[in-house]
Short mmCIF file of C-alpha atoms in Angstrom, two decimals:
data_model
loop_
_atom_site.label_atom_id
_atom_site.label_comp_id
_atom_site.label_asym_id
_atom_site.label_seq_id
_atom_site.Cartn_x
_atom_site.Cartn_y
_atom_site.Cartn_z
CA LEU A 510 -170.51 -135.83 36.23
CA ALA A 511 -173.19 -137.26 38.52
CA LYS A 512 -176.17 -138.83 36.81
CA THR A 513 -178.52 -137.72 39.57
CA THR A 514 -179.69 -134.52 41.24
CA GLN A 515 -180.98 -134.35 44.81
CA PRO A 516 -181.58 -131.63 47.39
CA ILE A 517 -178.40 -130.81 49.29
CA SER A 518 -180.04 -130.93 52.69
CA MET A 519 -183.30 -131.54 54.50
CA ASP A 520 -184.46 -131.14 58.08
CA SER A 521 -187.18 -133.13 59.80
CA TYR A 522 -188.59 -133.68 63.26
CA GLU A 523 -188.57 -137.07 64.86
CA GLY A 524 -191.57 -139.21 64.02
CA GLN A 525 -192.31 -137.53 60.70
CA GLU A 526 -192.24 -139.10 57.28
CA VAL A 527 -189.40 -137.87 55.08
CA ASN A 528 -189.50 -137.94 51.30
CA ILE A 529 -186.33 -137.31 49.30
CA THR A 530 -186.73 -136.89 45.57
CA CYS A 531 -184.01 -137.56 43.05
CA SER A 532 -183.90 -136.58 39.38
CA HIS A 533 -182.24 -138.86 36.85
CA ASN A 534 -183.37 -137.60 33.46
CA ASN A 535 -180.87 -139.64 31.46
CA ILE A 536 -181.49 -143.01 33.08
CA ALA A 537 -180.73 -145.92 30.75
CA THR A 538 -182.96 -148.88 30.07
CA ASN A 539 -180.73 -151.26 32.01
CA ASP A 540 -180.23 -148.96 34.98
CA TYR A 541 -181.60 -149.72 38.41
CA ILE A 542 -182.24 -146.98 40.98
CA THR A 543 -180.50 -147.58 44.29
CA TRP A 544 -180.45 -145.56 47.49
CA TYR A 545 -177.69 -145.72 50.08
CA GLN A 546 -177.28 -144.22 53.54
CA GLN A 547 -173.91 -143.07 54.82
CA PHE A 548 -172.86 -142.17 58.33
CA PRO A 549 -169.55 -140.35 58.99
CA SER A 550 -166.49 -142.58 58.61
CA GLN A 551 -168.55 -145.53 57.37
CA GLY A 552 -169.17 -147.03 53.96
CA PRO A 553 -172.54 -146.46 52.28
CA ARG A 554 -175.24 -148.84 53.48
CA PHE A 555 -177.79 -150.23 51.03
CA ILE A 556 -181.34 -149.06 51.73
CA ILE A 557 -183.51 -149.99 48.77
CA GLN A 558 -183.41 -150.63 45.05
CA GLY A 559 -186.01 -150.56 42.32
CA TYR A 560 -186.53 -150.53 38.59
CA LYS A 561 -190.08 -149.21 38.23
CA THR A 562 -193.31 -148.64 40.18
CA LYS A 563 -193.08 -149.03 43.95
CA VAL A 564 -190.79 -151.04 46.15
CA THR A 565 -191.12 -151.39 49.91
CA ASN A 566 -188.92 -153.08 52.48
CA GLU A 567 -188.65 -152.98 56.25
CA VAL A 568 -186.95 -149.59 56.35
CA ALA A 569 -188.17 -147.55 53.37
CA SER A 570 -190.31 -147.25 50.28
CA LEU A 571 -189.19 -146.24 46.82
CA PHE A 572 -191.58 -144.65 44.37
CA ILE A 573 -190.68 -144.59 40.69
CA PRO A 574 -192.98 -143.00 38.07
CA ALA A 575 -193.59 -144.62 34.73
CA ASP A 576 -191.01 -142.49 32.89
CA ARG A 577 -188.34 -143.40 35.51
CA LYS A 578 -186.81 -139.92 35.27
CA SER A 579 -187.13 -139.41 38.99
CA SER A 580 -187.59 -141.40 42.16
CA THR A 581 -188.63 -140.68 45.74
CA LEU A 582 -187.24 -142.35 48.82
CA SER A 583 -189.74 -142.39 51.66
CA LEU A 584 -188.59 -142.92 55.23
CA PRO A 585 -191.50 -143.46 57.62
CA ARG A 586 -191.34 -142.01 61.13
CA VAL A 587 -187.69 -140.95 61.20
CA SER A 588 -185.65 -141.00 64.38
CA LEU A 589 -182.47 -139.19 65.41
CA SER A 590 -180.44 -142.18 64.23
CA ASP A 591 -181.61 -141.56 60.66
CA THR A 592 -179.47 -138.41 60.51
CA ALA A 593 -177.10 -139.21 57.66
CA VAL A 594 -176.29 -138.51 54.03
CA TYR A 595 -178.54 -140.26 51.53
CA TYR A 596 -177.35 -141.00 48.01
CA CYS A 597 -179.49 -141.79 44.99
CA LEU A 598 -177.61 -143.71 42.31
CA VAL A 599 -178.54 -145.15 38.94
CA GLY A 600 -176.70 -147.84 37.08
CA ASP A 601 -176.41 -151.50 36.29
CA VAL A 602 -175.11 -153.82 39.00
CA ASP A 603 -171.60 -154.15 37.59
CA THR A 604 -171.09 -150.64 36.29
CA PRO A 605 -169.36 -147.96 38.35
CA LEU A 606 -171.73 -145.84 40.41
CA VAL A 607 -171.22 -142.10 40.02
CA PHE A 608 -171.91 -140.38 43.31
CA GLY A 609 -173.44 -136.93 43.47
CA LYS A 610 -173.35 -134.79 46.58
CA GLY A 611 -176.21 -136.64 48.24
CA THR A 612 -178.83 -135.26 50.62
CA ARG A 613 -177.83 -134.49 54.17
CA LEU A 614 -180.82 -135.31 56.36
CA SER A 615 -180.90 -133.83 59.84
CA VAL A 616 -183.50 -135.20 62.23
CA ILE A 617 -184.36 -132.92 65.10
CA ALA A 618 -185.84 -134.00 68.42
CA GLY B 912 -178.02 -159.04 53.18
CA ALA B 913 -174.71 -159.36 51.38
CA VAL B 914 -171.62 -158.38 53.35
CA VAL B 915 -168.42 -156.77 52.18
CA SER B 916 -165.49 -156.43 54.56
CA GLN B 917 -162.35 -154.34 54.42
CA HIS B 918 -159.08 -154.75 56.25
CA PRO B 919 -157.59 -152.88 57.93
CA SER B 920 -160.22 -150.43 59.14
CA ARG B 921 -157.57 -147.83 59.76
CA VAL B 922 -153.86 -147.56 59.13
CA ILE B 923 -151.19 -145.00 59.86
CA CYS B 924 -147.97 -145.15 57.91
CA LYS B 925 -144.87 -143.12 57.24
CA SER B 926 -144.39 -141.21 54.02
CA GLY B 927 -142.74 -143.36 51.36
CA THR B 928 -144.07 -146.69 52.57
CA SER B 929 -146.67 -148.89 50.86
CA VAL B 930 -150.00 -149.91 52.30
CA LYS B 931 -152.26 -152.77 51.20
CA ILE B 932 -156.03 -152.68 51.73
CA GLU B 933 -158.14 -155.79 51.31
CA CYS B 934 -161.75 -155.95 50.17
CA ARG B 935 -163.67 -159.20 50.56
CA SER B 936 -167.17 -160.25 49.62
CA LEU B 937 -168.11 -162.61 52.44
CA ASP B 938 -171.21 -164.39 51.23
CA PHE B 939 -171.24 -163.92 47.48
CA GLN B 940 -168.87 -163.99 44.56
CA ALA B 941 -168.01 -160.75 42.83
CA THR B 942 -166.41 -160.69 39.43
CA THR B 943 -166.43 -156.92 39.64
CA MET B 944 -165.38 -154.73 42.53
CA PHE B 945 -164.88 -150.98 42.69
CA TRP B 946 -162.55 -148.75 44.66
CA TYR B 947 -163.54 -145.29 45.81
CA ARG B 948 -161.86 -142.52 47.76
CA GLN B 949 -163.62 -140.02 49.97
CA PHE B 950 -162.12 -136.82 51.36
CA PRO B 951 -163.70 -135.05 54.36
CA LYS B 952 -167.08 -133.45 53.67
CA GLN B 953 -167.03 -134.71 50.10
CA SER B 954 -168.75 -137.45 48.16
CA LEU B 955 -167.23 -140.74 47.05
CA MET B 956 -164.97 -140.55 44.01
CA LEU B 957 -164.48 -143.60 41.86
CA MET B 958 -160.84 -144.60 41.49
CA ALA B 959 -160.95 -147.84 39.55
CA THR B 960 -162.93 -150.87 38.49
CA SER B 961 -161.45 -154.21 39.48
CA ASN B 962 -162.30 -157.26 37.39
CA GLU B 963 -161.41 -160.77 38.49
CA GLY B 964 -158.67 -162.22 36.34
CA SER B 965 -157.96 -159.09 34.33
CA LYS B 966 -156.37 -155.68 34.67
CA ALA B 967 -158.16 -152.96 36.53
CA THR B 968 -159.64 -149.97 34.75
CA TYR B 969 -158.60 -146.67 36.27
CA GLU B 970 -160.45 -143.38 36.21
CA GLN B 971 -158.85 -140.37 34.61
CA GLY B 972 -156.31 -138.78 36.92
CA VAL B 973 -155.74 -141.91 39.03
CA GLU B 974 -152.19 -143.21 38.69
CA LYS B 975 -152.23 -146.94 38.06
CA ASP B 976 -148.61 -147.33 39.14
CA LYS B 977 -149.34 -145.68 42.45
CA PHE B 978 -152.62 -147.44 43.23
CA LEU B 979 -152.05 -151.09 42.40
CA ILE B 980 -155.18 -153.21 42.21
CA ASN B 981 -155.26 -157.00 42.22
CA HIS B 982 -158.47 -159.00 41.91
CA ALA B 983 -157.06 -162.50 42.25
CA SER B 984 -160.20 -164.34 43.28
CA LEU B 985 -163.97 -163.97 43.12
CA THR B 986 -164.08 -162.78 46.72
CA LEU B 987 -160.96 -160.66 47.14
CA SER B 988 -159.63 -157.45 45.65
CA THR B 989 -156.66 -155.55 47.04
CA LEU B 990 -155.60 -151.95 46.67
CA THR B 991 -151.97 -151.12 47.35
CA VAL B 992 -151.00 -147.50 47.81
CA THR B 993 -147.34 -147.37 46.86
CA SER B 994 -144.90 -144.77 48.14
CA ALA B 995 -147.65 -143.11 50.11
CA HIS B 996 -147.56 -139.37 50.75
CA PRO B 997 -149.60 -137.20 53.10
CA GLU B 998 -151.90 -136.15 50.24
CA ASP B 999 -152.92 -139.83 49.89
CA SER B 1000 -154.49 -139.67 53.33
CA SER B 1001 -158.15 -140.38 52.78
CA PHE B 1002 -161.03 -142.78 53.39
CA TYR B 1003 -160.87 -145.67 50.93
CA ILE B 1004 -164.04 -147.64 50.28
CA CYS B 1005 -164.65 -150.67 48.09
CA SER B 1006 -167.86 -152.07 46.68
CA ALA B 1007 -168.67 -155.46 45.22
CA ALA B 1008 -171.29 -156.34 42.64
CA ASP B 1009 -173.61 -159.19 43.58
CA ARG B 1010 -174.76 -160.13 40.11
CA GLY B 1011 -177.34 -162.86 39.78
CA THR B 1012 -178.72 -162.87 43.31
CA THR B 1013 -179.65 -159.36 44.38
CA ASP B 1014 -178.19 -157.44 41.41
CA THR B 1015 -176.94 -154.83 43.86
CA GLN B 1016 -173.61 -153.29 44.77
CA TYR B 1017 -172.63 -153.52 48.42
CA PHE B 1018 -170.03 -151.35 50.07
CA GLY B 1019 -167.36 -152.17 52.58
CA PRO B 1020 -166.99 -150.26 55.85
CA GLY B 1021 -164.03 -148.26 54.56
CA THR B 1022 -160.36 -147.92 55.48
CA ARG B 1023 -159.00 -144.72 56.98
CA LEU B 1024 -155.46 -144.12 55.73
CA THR B 1025 -153.29 -141.53 57.41
CA VAL B 1026 -149.84 -140.88 55.97
CA LEU B 1027 -147.44 -139.01 58.25
#
């Protein structure tokens, strides 16, 4: 049983900001929140990871409220190449990650 | 960032033969690696947890005698699909835990297995 819940799909136009929210009500104290991107026939690619508050890197931002029961991945100015499945996962670094269905993002020109 | 490789990237074999898939962490040591399987249009399903120097832990419903896992070093885990059958055809993906540096799991590119 997946530990996280995300929207099944989202559509966006090129150049817009996309926010994908994930619920993880039963997150444990030691759990990190990690987002991955997966293209067809490829392994998941690490996007960003956080524990609390806000994390930003060169490709995305991750917003985590104080209760840590949810998180939001923010992708600024998406392009067609951002069309992929995005997975939100919670867990410690050396515990198995339980994948949910992910969010299928479609970017439209 | 940390890199995990898999070899081969794709393999086609005859029913009844065995296939070995390698998973390597290229720039970090991983005491723990994981093996997943992904069928078309579905999410990744955990098969087993591979620990360096000890026996793997298999998920319920995964036959340990069919999917042999060996984690002989801190940078290499192998998955051997024994007596493969067409229903074993799938996309196999490994991940490796980079504990102590980034505290993140990194995934390999996957291996496409087709059993004829």
